[in-house]
CSV table of C-alpha atoms in Angstrom, one decimal:
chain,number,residue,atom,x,y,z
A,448,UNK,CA,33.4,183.6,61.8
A,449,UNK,CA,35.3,183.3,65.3
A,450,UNK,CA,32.4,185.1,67.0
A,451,UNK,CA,29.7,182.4,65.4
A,452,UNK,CA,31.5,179.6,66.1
A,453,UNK,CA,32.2,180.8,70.0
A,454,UNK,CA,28.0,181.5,70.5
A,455,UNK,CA,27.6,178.1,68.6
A,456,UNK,CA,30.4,176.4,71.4
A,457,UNK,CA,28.6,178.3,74.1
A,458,UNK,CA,24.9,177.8,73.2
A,459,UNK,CA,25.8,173.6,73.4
A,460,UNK,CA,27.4,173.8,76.6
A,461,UNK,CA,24.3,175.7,78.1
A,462,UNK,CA,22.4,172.9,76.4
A,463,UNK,CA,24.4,170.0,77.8
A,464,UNK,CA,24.4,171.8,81.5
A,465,UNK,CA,20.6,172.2,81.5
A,466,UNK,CA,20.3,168.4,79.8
A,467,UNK,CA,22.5,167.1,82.5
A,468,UNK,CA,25.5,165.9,80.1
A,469,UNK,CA,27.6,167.0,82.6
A,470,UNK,CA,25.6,165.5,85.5
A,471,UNK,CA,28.0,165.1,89.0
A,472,UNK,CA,27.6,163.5,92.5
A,473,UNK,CA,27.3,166.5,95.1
A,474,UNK,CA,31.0,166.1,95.9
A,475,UNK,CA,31.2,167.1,92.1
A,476,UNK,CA,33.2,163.8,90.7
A,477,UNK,CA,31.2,162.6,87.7
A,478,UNK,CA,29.1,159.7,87.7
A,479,UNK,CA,30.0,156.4,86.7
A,480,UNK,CA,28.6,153.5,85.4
A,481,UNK,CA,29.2,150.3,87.5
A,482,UNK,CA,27.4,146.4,87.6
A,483,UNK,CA,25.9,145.1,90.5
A,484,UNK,CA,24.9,141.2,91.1
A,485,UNK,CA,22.2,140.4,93.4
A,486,UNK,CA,21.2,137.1,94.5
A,487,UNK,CA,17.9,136.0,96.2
A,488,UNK,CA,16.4,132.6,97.5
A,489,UNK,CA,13.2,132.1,96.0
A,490,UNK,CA,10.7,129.4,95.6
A,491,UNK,CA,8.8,129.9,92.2
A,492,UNK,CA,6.6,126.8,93.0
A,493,UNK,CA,5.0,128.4,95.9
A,494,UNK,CA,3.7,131.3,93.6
A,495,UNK,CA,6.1,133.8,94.5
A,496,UNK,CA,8.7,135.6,93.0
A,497,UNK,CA,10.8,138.5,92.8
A,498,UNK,CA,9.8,141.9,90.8
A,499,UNK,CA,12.6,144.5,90.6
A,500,UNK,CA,11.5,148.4,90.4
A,501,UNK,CA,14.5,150.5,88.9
A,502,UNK,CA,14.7,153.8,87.1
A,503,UNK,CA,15.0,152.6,83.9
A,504,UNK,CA,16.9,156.2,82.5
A,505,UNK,CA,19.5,155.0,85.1
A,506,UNK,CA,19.8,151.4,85.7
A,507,UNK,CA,19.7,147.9,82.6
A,508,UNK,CA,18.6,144.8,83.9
A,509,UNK,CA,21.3,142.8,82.0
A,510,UNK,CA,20.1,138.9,82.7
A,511,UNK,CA,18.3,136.9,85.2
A,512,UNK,CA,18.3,133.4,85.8
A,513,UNK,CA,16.8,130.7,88.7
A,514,UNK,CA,18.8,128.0,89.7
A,515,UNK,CA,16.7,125.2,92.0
A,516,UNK,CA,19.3,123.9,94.3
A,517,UNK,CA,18.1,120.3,93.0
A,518,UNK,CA,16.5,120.5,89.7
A,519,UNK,CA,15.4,117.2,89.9
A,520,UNK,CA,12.9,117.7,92.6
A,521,UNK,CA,10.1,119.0,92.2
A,522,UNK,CA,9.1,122.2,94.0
A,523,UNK,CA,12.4,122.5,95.0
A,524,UNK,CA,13.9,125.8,96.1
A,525,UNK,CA,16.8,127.9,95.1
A,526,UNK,CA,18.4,131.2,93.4
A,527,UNK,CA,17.7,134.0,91.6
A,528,UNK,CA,20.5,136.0,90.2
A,529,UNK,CA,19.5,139.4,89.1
A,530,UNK,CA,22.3,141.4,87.0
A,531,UNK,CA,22.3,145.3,86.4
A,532,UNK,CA,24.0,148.1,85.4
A,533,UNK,CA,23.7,151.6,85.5
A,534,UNK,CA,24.9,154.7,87.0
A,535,UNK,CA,26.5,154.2,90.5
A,536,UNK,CA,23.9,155.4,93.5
A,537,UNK,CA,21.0,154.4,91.7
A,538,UNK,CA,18.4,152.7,93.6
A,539,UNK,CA,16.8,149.0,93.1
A,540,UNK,CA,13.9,147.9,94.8
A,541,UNK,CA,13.2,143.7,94.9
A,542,UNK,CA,9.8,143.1,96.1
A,543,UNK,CA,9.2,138.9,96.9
A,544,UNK,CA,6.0,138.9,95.8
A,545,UNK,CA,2.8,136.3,94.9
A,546,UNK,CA,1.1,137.0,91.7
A,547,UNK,CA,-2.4,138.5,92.1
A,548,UNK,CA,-1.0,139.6,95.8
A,549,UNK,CA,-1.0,143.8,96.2
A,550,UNK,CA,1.1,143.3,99.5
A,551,UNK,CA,4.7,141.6,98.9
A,552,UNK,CA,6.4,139.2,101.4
A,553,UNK,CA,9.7,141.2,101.4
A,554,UNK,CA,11.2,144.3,100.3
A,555,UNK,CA,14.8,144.8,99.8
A,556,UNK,CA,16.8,148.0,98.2
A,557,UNK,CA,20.2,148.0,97.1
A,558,UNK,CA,22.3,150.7,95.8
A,559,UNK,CA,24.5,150.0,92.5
């Protein structure tokens, strides 16, 4: 019974190694999860927008909201607050882009 229950122990620790269960930085401490807040001037009304590109197996986009810096005019610039969370060193891209454009305005990448 002892023997069984070690090969049954030692057949799911190969499993979670090759799965990446135990996944660790280089420096071998383990990963951590950790939230990151970005916040970009945009300008919906002039047709553009930003478009964030993540690994979704790593990183959550948790909200996002625009705020006009006066919503009472029209056209009026402001913020867009992007929230995520996901393993720490993951990559986001934001691309400032103009629907039906292939080319964005501006790319920016940030590291949660």
């Amino acid at each position: 019974m002892k023997i069984k229950l070690a090969g049954i122990f030692t057949a799911f620790i190969c499993l979670a190694m090759v799965t990446g269960a135990f996944a660790a930085t280089p420096d071998n401490a383990i990963i951590k999860h950790t939230t990151k807040t970005i916040k970009l001037e945009s300008n919906p009304s002039t047709g553009y927008h930003w478009v964030a590109t993540y690994n979704k197996a790593l990183v959550k986009l948790v909200n996002q909201k625009y705020e006009a810096y006066n919503p009472k005019l029209l056209g009026s610039p402001g913020i867009d607050t992007f929230i995520f969370t996901g393993y720490k060193g993951s990559k986001i891209v934001m691309k400032y882009v103009r629907t039906g454009d292939v080319n964005p305005l501006k790319i920016i990448t940030f590291t949660l």
